[in-house]
Amino acid sequence: MADMAEFPYDRIWDMVIIGGGCAGLGCAIYASRNQFETLVLEKKFVGGTLALTYEVENYPGFFNPPISGMELTQKFEEHARYFGTKFHYAEAIKLENDGPYRLVHTNEGKVLRARTVTIAIGTEVNKLPAKNHDKFYGKGISYCATCDAPFFKDKRVIVVGGGESAFEEAYYLTRFAREVYLVHRRQQFRASPIAVERLRSAPNVEFILDTVVTEIHGNEQVEAVTLKNVKTKEERHFPTDGVFVFIGHHPRTEWLEGYLELERGYIKVNYQQETSVPGVYAAGDICLGAEKQAVISAGHGATAAIKARNYVDGINWPDRVGKEAAVPRQG
Ligand code: NDP
């Protein structure tokens, strides 16, 4: 592809963005439009969690009809490529400093050299803590309704969780499945009232509250679960064809320990998205205290890019001494 980075390891990038989700792409648009040579490093697929959301109705400008998460992130990606952002598929495994440069080690055994880095790695989904989970993962257990709902047409499914994701994804499933049961461990929901009411109004939904899934049963595929009422401790066998899990997320920053300041695994940033290491920024869900919203993540990314521009301009870069710009700009 023309906009994949050629020889990404043989040059100095103005900015390497680790993670190609909403925050990373928001950063890439601003950085590359600011004449930064910008590389997005992505380990799986561009778009991140937002790409798996079936409908986004709270991103400014897109509301009637709501835009799919996939389409929205494709627009972000096109936008970044339009201004010259390059992409490379590999996983960042270590960060270190070399004088004013920041080095990003990848799982290809190579090192990217950058003036600035933005960490926009998002968070990972929590796995359902139920017996036999791993045996049935991908065989009736799913973490993405947008991806898997069509496989459950006219079937009976449960959705686990009480947050915005559980409600939005359960609502999407009501269009495919015959019956949708929302299983949540308490009576109160974290989801917004609008999402709760919308799901409640669907004719094929039932809520099962104060309840957790303790075990998955089946032969080749999921056939049933054990539901346990957390108040009465009563257990029951509940037949179902599918288990959709939306029970939150956790940070994966072990590889950054000792390099920058973390709290409970999240990256500490100031309001300019600066981390404890100069020239290294963080954006999106991985930031301590971040509101996990697409518009906020994109805004974090934009802030990081703007601050990085000021930072780069304030340093005498060894590769630019006596030259206007040692690294040729790409068209
Ligand atoms: P949340 O962390 O908001 O919710 C997780 C849910 O899972 C909670 O109801 C929690 O229960 C439950 N849970 C956690 N652990 C377990 C467990 N071991 N067993 C059973 N249940 C469990 O995660 P979401 O993914 O829903 O949302 C994350 C963020 O993304 C939120 O800020 C949300 O607002 C945002 N979001 C925004 C969207 C939008 O604006 N369109 C769409 C989707 C998400 P309990 O409440 O008891 O802790």
Short mmCIF file of C-alpha atoms and ligand atoms in Angstrom, two decimals:
data_model
loop_
_atom_site.label_atom_id
_atom_site.label_comp_id
_atom_site.label_asym_id
_atom_site.label_seq_id
_atom_site.Cartn_x
_atom_site.Cartn_y
_atom_site.Cartn_z
CA MET A 1 0.00 0.00 0.00
CA ALA A 2 1.42 3.41 -0.97
CA ASP A 3 0.95 4.92 2.46
CA MET A 4 2.53 2.10 4.41
CA ALA A 5 5.90 3.29 5.68
CA GLU A 6 8.85 2.18 3.58
CA PHE A 7 11.92 1.37 5.66
CA PRO A 8 10.42 2.76 8.87
CA TYR A 9 13.52 1.79 10.86
CA ASP A 10 15.99 3.69 8.66
CA ARG A 11 14.94 7.22 9.47
CA ILE A 12 14.08 9.66 12.22
CA TRP A 13 10.36 10.24 12.71
CA ASP A 14 9.08 13.50 14.16
CA MET A 15 6.45 11.46 15.90
CA VAL A 16 5.75 7.78 16.39
CA ILE A 17 2.20 7.13 17.59
CA ILE A 18 1.79 3.79 19.30
CA GLY A 19 -1.76 2.64 18.68
CA GLY A 20 -4.08 3.32 15.75
CA GLY A 21 -7.39 3.85 17.57
CA CYS A 22 -9.36 7.01 17.93
CA ALA A 23 -6.73 8.79 20.09
CA GLY A 24 -3.84 7.72 17.87
CA LEU A 25 -5.59 8.77 14.68
CA GLY A 26 -6.69 12.09 16.19
CA CYS A 27 -3.04 12.70 17.03
CA ALA A 28 -1.89 11.59 13.57
CA ILE A 29 -4.21 14.03 11.79
CA TYR A 30 -2.88 16.98 13.78
CA ALA A 31 0.75 15.88 13.73
CA SER A 32 0.97 15.21 10.01
CA ARG A 33 -1.00 18.35 9.13
CA ASN A 34 1.58 20.17 11.28
CA GLN A 35 4.29 18.98 8.86
CA PHE A 36 5.45 16.27 11.26
CA GLU A 37 6.73 13.09 9.70
CA THR A 38 4.34 10.81 11.50
CA LEU A 39 4.22 7.06 11.85
CA VAL A 40 1.34 5.13 13.38
CA LEU A 41 2.52 1.83 14.82
CA GLU A 42 -0.35 -0.63 15.18
CA LYS A 43 -0.24 -4.26 16.31
CA LYS A 44 -3.69 -5.47 15.21
CA PHE A 45 -6.00 -3.30 13.14
CA VAL A 46 -6.44 0.44 12.72
CA GLY A 47 -9.56 1.78 14.43
CA GLY A 48 -9.26 0.22 17.88
CA THR A 49 -12.25 -0.36 20.14
CA LEU A 50 -14.31 2.30 18.41
CA ALA A 51 -14.16 0.35 15.15
CA LEU A 52 -16.04 -2.49 16.87
CA THR A 53 -18.88 -0.26 18.05
CA TYR A 54 -21.92 -0.72 15.86
CA GLU A 55 -23.32 2.80 16.19
CA VAL A 56 -21.83 6.03 17.49
CA GLU A 57 -24.39 8.73 18.11
CA ASN A 58 -22.39 11.11 20.31
CA TYR A 59 -19.48 12.04 18.05
CA PRO A 60 -20.06 15.66 17.01
CA GLY A 61 -21.48 16.00 13.54
CA PHE A 62 -22.72 12.43 13.10
CA PHE A 63 -26.16 11.76 14.50
CA ASN A 64 -28.96 11.10 12.04
CA PRO A 65 -28.46 8.41 11.03
CA PRO A 66 -25.75 7.52 13.58
CA ILE A 67 -22.46 6.45 12.03
CA SER A 68 -20.97 3.00 12.62
CA GLY A 69 -17.75 2.89 14.63
CA MET A 70 -16.08 1.19 11.68
CA GLU A 71 -17.07 3.94 9.25
CA LEU A 72 -16.05 6.70 11.64
CA THR A 73 -12.60 5.24 12.23
CA GLN A 74 -12.16 4.66 8.50
CA LYS A 75 -12.79 8.37 8.03
CA PHE A 76 -10.17 9.17 10.71
CA GLU A 77 -7.68 6.91 8.97
CA GLU A 78 -8.34 8.41 5.52
CA HIS A 79 -7.99 11.85 7.06
CA ALA A 80 -4.61 10.99 8.59
CA ARG A 81 -3.34 9.42 5.36
CA TYR A 82 -4.50 12.49 3.43
CA PHE A 83 -2.09 14.64 5.43
CA GLY A 84 0.76 12.17 4.99
CA THR A 85 0.63 9.86 8.03
CA LYS A 86 2.35 6.53 7.39
CA PHE A 87 1.40 3.23 9.00
CA HIS A 88 3.42 0.22 10.08
CA TYR A 89 2.12 -3.02 11.61
CA ALA A 90 4.18 -4.23 14.58
CA GLU A 91 3.97 -4.23 18.36
CA ALA A 92 5.88 -1.80 20.59
CA ILE A 93 7.59 -3.74 23.36
CA LYS A 94 9.96 -1.21 24.95
CA LEU A 95 10.62 2.53 25.07
CA GLU A 96 13.93 4.16 25.95
CA ASN A 97 15.79 7.43 25.49
CA ASP A 98 18.88 8.05 23.41
CA GLY A 99 19.89 11.66 24.08
CA PRO A 100 17.00 13.77 22.82
CA TYR A 101 15.61 10.88 20.74
CA ARG A 102 13.00 8.40 21.87
CA LEU A 103 13.50 4.80 20.79
CA VAL A 104 10.59 2.45 20.23
CA HIS A 105 11.62 -1.21 20.20
CA THR A 106 9.24 -3.48 18.31
CA ASN A 107 8.53 -7.19 18.26
CA GLU A 108 10.35 -7.31 14.91
CA GLY A 109 13.59 -6.98 16.89
CA LYS A 110 14.15 -3.48 15.49
CA VAL A 111 14.11 0.07 16.80
CA LEU A 112 12.20 3.12 15.57
CA ARG A 113 13.89 6.46 16.27
CA ALA A 114 11.65 9.45 16.99
CA ARG A 115 11.77 12.97 18.30
CA THR A 116 8.45 12.46 20.06
CA VAL A 117 6.17 9.55 20.89
CA THR A 118 2.45 9.43 21.66
CA ILE A 119 1.21 6.36 23.48
CA ALA A 120 -2.39 5.71 22.49
CA ILE A 121 -2.70 2.01 23.19
CA GLY A 122 -6.18 1.95 24.73
CA THR A 123 -7.06 -0.81 27.17
CA GLU A 124 -7.81 -4.51 26.95
CA VAL A 125 -11.17 -6.13 27.59
CA ASN A 126 -11.75 -8.01 30.83
CA LYS A 127 -12.27 -11.72 30.34
CA LEU A 128 -15.35 -13.32 31.84
CA PRO A 129 -14.21 -15.08 35.04
CA ALA A 130 -16.29 -18.20 34.44
CA LYS A 131 -15.27 -21.86 34.43
CA ASN A 132 -14.64 -23.22 30.88
CA HIS A 133 -14.27 -19.72 29.44
CA ASP A 134 -11.17 -20.54 27.43
CA LYS A 135 -12.67 -23.77 26.10
CA PHE A 136 -15.64 -21.94 24.57
CA TYR A 137 -13.95 -18.67 23.59
CA GLY A 138 -14.89 -18.19 19.92
CA LYS A 139 -17.31 -21.11 20.17
CA GLY A 140 -20.28 -19.15 21.43
CA ILE A 141 -18.42 -16.71 23.69
CA SER A 142 -17.91 -13.37 21.99
CA TYR A 143 -16.61 -9.92 22.91
CA CYS A 144 -17.96 -8.19 19.81
CA ALA A 145 -21.65 -8.09 18.91
CA THR A 146 -20.93 -6.05 15.79
CA CYS A 147 -18.66 -8.83 14.56
CA ASP A 148 -20.66 -11.88 15.63
CA ALA A 149 -24.37 -10.97 15.92
CA PRO A 150 -25.29 -12.39 12.48
CA PHE A 151 -24.19 -15.85 13.69
CA PHE A 152 -26.90 -15.71 16.35
CA LYS A 153 -29.90 -15.02 14.13
CA ASP A 154 -33.08 -16.32 15.81
CA LYS A 155 -31.04 -17.73 18.70
CA ARG A 156 -31.06 -17.17 22.42
CA VAL A 157 -28.14 -15.19 23.84
CA ILE A 158 -27.04 -13.63 27.09
CA VAL A 159 -25.13 -10.37 27.40
CA VAL A 160 -23.01 -9.91 30.54
CA GLY A 161 -22.37 -6.43 31.97
CA GLY A 162 -24.15 -3.28 33.07
CA GLY A 163 -22.13 -0.55 31.33
CA GLU A 164 -22.69 1.43 28.14
CA SER A 165 -21.06 -1.26 26.01
CA ALA A 166 -23.30 -4.04 27.35
CA PHE A 167 -26.44 -2.02 26.71
CA GLU A 168 -25.46 -0.79 23.28
CA GLU A 169 -24.30 -4.19 22.12
CA ALA A 170 -27.34 -5.95 23.63
CA TYR A 171 -29.59 -3.57 21.74
CA TYR A 172 -27.77 -4.39 18.53
CA LEU A 173 -28.23 -8.09 19.25
CA THR A 174 -32.00 -7.67 19.62
CA ARG A 175 -32.11 -7.18 15.85
CA PHE A 176 -30.68 -10.65 15.28
CA ALA A 177 -31.30 -12.93 18.24
CA ARG A 178 -34.72 -14.30 19.17
CA GLU A 179 -34.19 -13.62 22.87
CA VAL A 180 -31.59 -11.46 24.60
CA TYR A 181 -30.99 -11.73 28.36
CA LEU A 182 -28.92 -9.00 30.01
CA VAL A 183 -27.14 -10.51 33.00
CA HIS A 184 -25.75 -8.00 35.48
CA ARG A 185 -24.23 -8.50 38.92
CA ARG A 186 -26.23 -5.77 40.70
CA GLN A 187 -29.38 -3.65 40.29
CA GLN A 188 -27.76 -0.36 39.26
CA PHE A 189 -26.27 0.23 35.82
CA ARG A 190 -23.29 2.28 34.76
CA ALA A 191 -24.89 2.70 31.33
CA SER A 192 -26.59 6.01 30.48
CA PRO A 193 -30.36 6.24 31.11
CA ILE A 194 -30.96 6.66 27.36
CA ALA A 195 -29.21 3.36 26.61
CA VAL A 196 -31.05 1.58 29.44
CA GLU A 197 -34.47 2.82 28.31
CA ARG A 198 -33.83 1.94 24.71
CA LEU A 199 -32.91 -1.61 25.58
CA ARG A 200 -35.80 -1.97 28.04
CA SER A 201 -38.21 -1.03 25.27
CA ALA A 202 -37.08 -3.85 22.98
CA PRO A 203 -39.69 -6.63 22.90
CA ASN A 204 -37.25 -9.55 23.03
CA VAL A 205 -35.14 -8.50 26.05
CA GLU A 206 -35.20 -9.56 29.67
CA PHE A 207 -32.93 -8.35 32.50
CA ILE A 208 -31.48 -10.86 34.95
CA LEU A 209 -30.05 -8.82 37.83
CA ASP A 210 -27.92 -9.54 40.91
CA THR A 211 -26.56 -12.41 38.89
CA VAL A 212 -23.21 -13.63 37.57
CA VAL A 213 -22.18 -16.37 35.15
CA THR A 214 -20.05 -18.95 36.94
CA GLU A 215 -19.69 -21.71 34.35
CA ILE A 216 -20.13 -22.35 30.63
CA HIS A 217 -21.47 -25.69 29.37
CA GLY A 218 -21.63 -27.40 25.98
CA ASN A 219 -19.98 -29.92 23.70
CA GLU A 220 -18.43 -28.21 20.68
CA GLN A 221 -20.32 -24.93 21.19
CA VAL A 222 -21.89 -23.08 24.12
CA GLU A 223 -25.20 -24.70 25.05
CA ALA A 224 -25.86 -23.32 28.53
CA VAL A 225 -24.41 -21.41 31.46
CA THR A 226 -24.69 -21.60 35.22
CA LEU A 227 -26.18 -18.40 36.61
CA LYS A 228 -25.65 -17.57 40.27
CA ASN A 229 -27.75 -15.07 42.18
CA VAL A 230 -25.21 -13.15 44.25
CA LYS A 231 -27.76 -12.33 46.97
CA THR A 232 -29.48 -15.70 47.47
CA LYS A 233 -26.42 -17.74 46.27
CA GLU A 234 -28.91 -19.82 44.30
CA GLU A 235 -27.57 -21.40 41.09
CA ARG A 236 -29.50 -22.38 37.99
CA HIS A 237 -28.80 -24.00 34.63
CA PHE A 238 -29.67 -21.56 31.86
CA PRO A 239 -29.72 -22.75 28.22
CA THR A 240 -28.22 -20.27 25.75
CA ASP A 241 -26.57 -20.35 22.33
CA GLY A 242 -24.23 -17.46 22.97
CA VAL A 243 -22.53 -15.43 25.68
CA PHE A 244 -21.58 -11.84 24.86
CA VAL A 245 -19.24 -10.29 27.40
CA PHE A 246 -18.88 -6.53 28.12
CA ILE A 247 -17.46 -6.25 31.62
CA GLY A 248 -15.00 -3.42 31.23
CA HIS A 249 -11.34 -3.05 30.43
CA HIS A 250 -7.87 -2.96 32.02
CA PRO A 251 -4.56 -1.32 31.06
CA ARG A 252 -1.64 -3.29 29.58
CA THR A 253 1.41 -1.20 30.39
CA GLU A 254 3.80 -3.70 32.00
CA TRP A 255 6.29 -2.91 29.22
CA LEU A 256 6.32 0.76 30.27
CA GLU A 257 7.03 0.12 33.96
CA GLY A 258 10.18 1.95 35.06
CA TYR A 259 10.17 4.17 31.98
CA LEU A 260 7.37 6.56 32.84
CA GLU A 261 5.00 7.20 35.72
CA LEU A 262 2.01 4.91 36.00
CA GLU A 263 -0.79 4.64 38.52
CA ARG A 264 -2.79 1.41 38.72
CA GLY A 265 -1.35 0.64 35.28
CA TYR A 266 -2.69 3.82 33.68
CA ILE A 267 -0.32 6.51 32.37
CA LYS A 268 -0.14 9.71 34.40
CA VAL A 269 -0.48 12.80 32.20
CA ASN A 270 -1.01 16.50 32.78
CA TYR A 271 -3.70 18.44 30.96
CA GLN A 272 -1.33 18.84 28.01
CA GLN A 273 -1.12 15.03 27.66
CA GLU A 274 2.55 15.14 28.73
CA THR A 275 3.83 12.08 30.57
CA SER A 276 6.71 12.10 33.07
CA VAL A 277 9.16 11.73 30.15
CA PRO A 278 9.75 14.86 28.01
CA GLY A 279 8.69 14.34 24.42
CA VAL A 280 6.47 11.39 25.32
CA TYR A 281 2.72 11.97 25.37
CA ALA A 282 -0.24 9.74 26.09
CA ALA A 283 -3.76 9.98 24.71
CA GLY A 284 -7.10 8.22 25.10
CA ASP A 285 -8.31 5.47 27.42
CA ILE A 286 -4.82 4.58 28.68
CA CYS A 287 -4.50 7.95 30.46
CA LEU A 288 -5.22 7.95 34.17
CA GLY A 289 -8.69 9.37 34.81
CA ALA A 290 -9.67 9.63 31.14
CA GLU A 291 -13.35 9.70 30.24
CA LYS A 292 -13.60 6.87 27.75
CA GLN A 293 -15.32 8.69 24.92
CA ALA A 294 -14.31 8.87 21.26
CA VAL A 295 -14.46 12.65 21.10
CA ILE A 296 -12.28 12.98 24.20
CA SER A 297 -9.70 10.49 22.95
CA ALA A 298 -9.46 12.29 19.61
CA GLY A 299 -9.05 15.56 21.52
CA HIS A 300 -6.25 14.10 23.65
CA GLY A 301 -4.48 13.08 20.46
CA ALA A 302 -4.82 16.57 18.99
CA THR A 303 -3.46 18.15 22.19
CA ALA A 304 -0.46 15.80 22.20
CA ALA A 305 0.36 16.69 18.58
CA ILE A 306 0.17 20.44 19.23
CA LYS A 307 2.35 20.21 22.35
CA ALA A 308 4.84 17.96 20.54
CA ARG A 309 5.29 20.57 17.80
CA ASN A 310 6.31 23.19 20.42
CA TYR A 311 8.60 20.68 22.11
CA VAL A 312 10.41 19.71 18.89
CA ASP A 313 10.88 23.34 17.89
CA GLY A 314 12.59 24.04 21.23
CA ILE A 315 15.39 21.46 20.85
CA ASN A 316 18.65 21.59 18.90
CA TRP A 317 18.50 18.22 17.22
CA PRO A 318 21.93 16.70 16.51
CA ASP A 319 20.80 15.52 13.06
CA ARG A 320 19.72 19.05 12.14
CA VAL A 321 22.84 20.96 13.22
CA GLY A 322 23.96 23.14 10.32
CA LYS A 323 21.05 21.97 8.18
CA GLU A 324 17.57 23.30 7.77
CA ALA A 325 16.18 19.79 8.00
CA ALA A 326 18.34 16.71 7.86
CA VAL A 327 15.39 14.45 7.24
CA PRO A 328 13.63 15.16 3.96
CA ARG A 329 9.93 15.88 4.32
CA GLN A 330 7.59 13.54 2.49
CA GLY A 331 5.11 14.97 0.02
P1 NDP B 1 -17.71 -0.19 32.21
O1 NDP B 1 -16.47 -0.30 33.01
O2 NDP B 1 -18.43 1.09 32.15
O3 NDP B 1 -18.77 -1.29 32.71
C1 NDP B 1 -18.38 -2.59 32.98
C2 NDP B 1 -19.58 -3.36 33.49
O4 NDP B 1 -19.21 -4.71 33.70
C3 NDP B 1 -20.13 -2.83 34.81
O5 NDP B 1 -21.52 -2.88 34.80
C4 NDP B 1 -19.54 -3.81 35.83
O6 NDP B 1 -20.36 -4.02 36.95
C5 NDP B 1 -19.51 -5.09 35.02
N1 NDP B 1 -18.48 -6.02 35.50
C6 NDP B 1 -17.17 -5.74 35.71
N2 NDP B 1 -16.52 -6.85 36.10
C7 NDP B 1 -17.45 -7.84 36.13
C8 NDP B 1 -17.40 -9.22 36.45
N3 NDP B 1 -16.24 -9.80 36.83
N4 NDP B 1 -18.53 -9.94 36.37
C9 NDP B 1 -19.67 -9.35 35.99
N5 NDP B 1 -19.79 -8.06 35.66
C10 NDP B 1 -18.69 -7.31 35.74
O7 NDP B 1 -17.27 -0.72 30.73
P2 NDP B 1 -17.86 -0.40 29.29
O8 NDP B 1 -17.05 -1.16 28.34
O9 NDP B 1 -19.32 -0.59 29.25
O10 NDP B 1 -17.58 1.16 29.09
C11 NDP B 1 -16.25 1.66 29.22
C12 NDP B 1 -16.28 3.15 28.97
O11 NDP B 1 -16.56 3.41 27.59
C13 NDP B 1 -17.32 3.90 29.78
O12 NDP B 1 -16.79 5.12 30.20
C14 NDP B 1 -18.45 4.11 28.80
O13 NDP B 1 -19.23 5.25 29.10
C15 NDP B 1 -17.68 4.28 27.49
N6 NDP B 1 -18.49 3.89 26.34
C16 NDP B 1 -19.08 4.90 25.63
C17 NDP B 1 -19.85 4.60 24.53
C18 NDP B 1 -20.49 5.72 23.81
O14 NDP B 1 -20.39 6.85 24.27
N7 NDP B 1 -21.15 5.51 22.68
C19 NDP B 1 -20.05 3.22 24.06
C20 NDP B 1 -19.43 2.22 24.92
C21 NDP B 1 -18.66 2.57 26.00
P3 NDP B 1 -20.43 -2.95 38.14
O15 NDP B 1 -21.22 -1.80 37.60
O16 NDP B 1 -21.13 -3.69 39.23
O17 NDP B 1 -19.01 -2.60 38.48
#
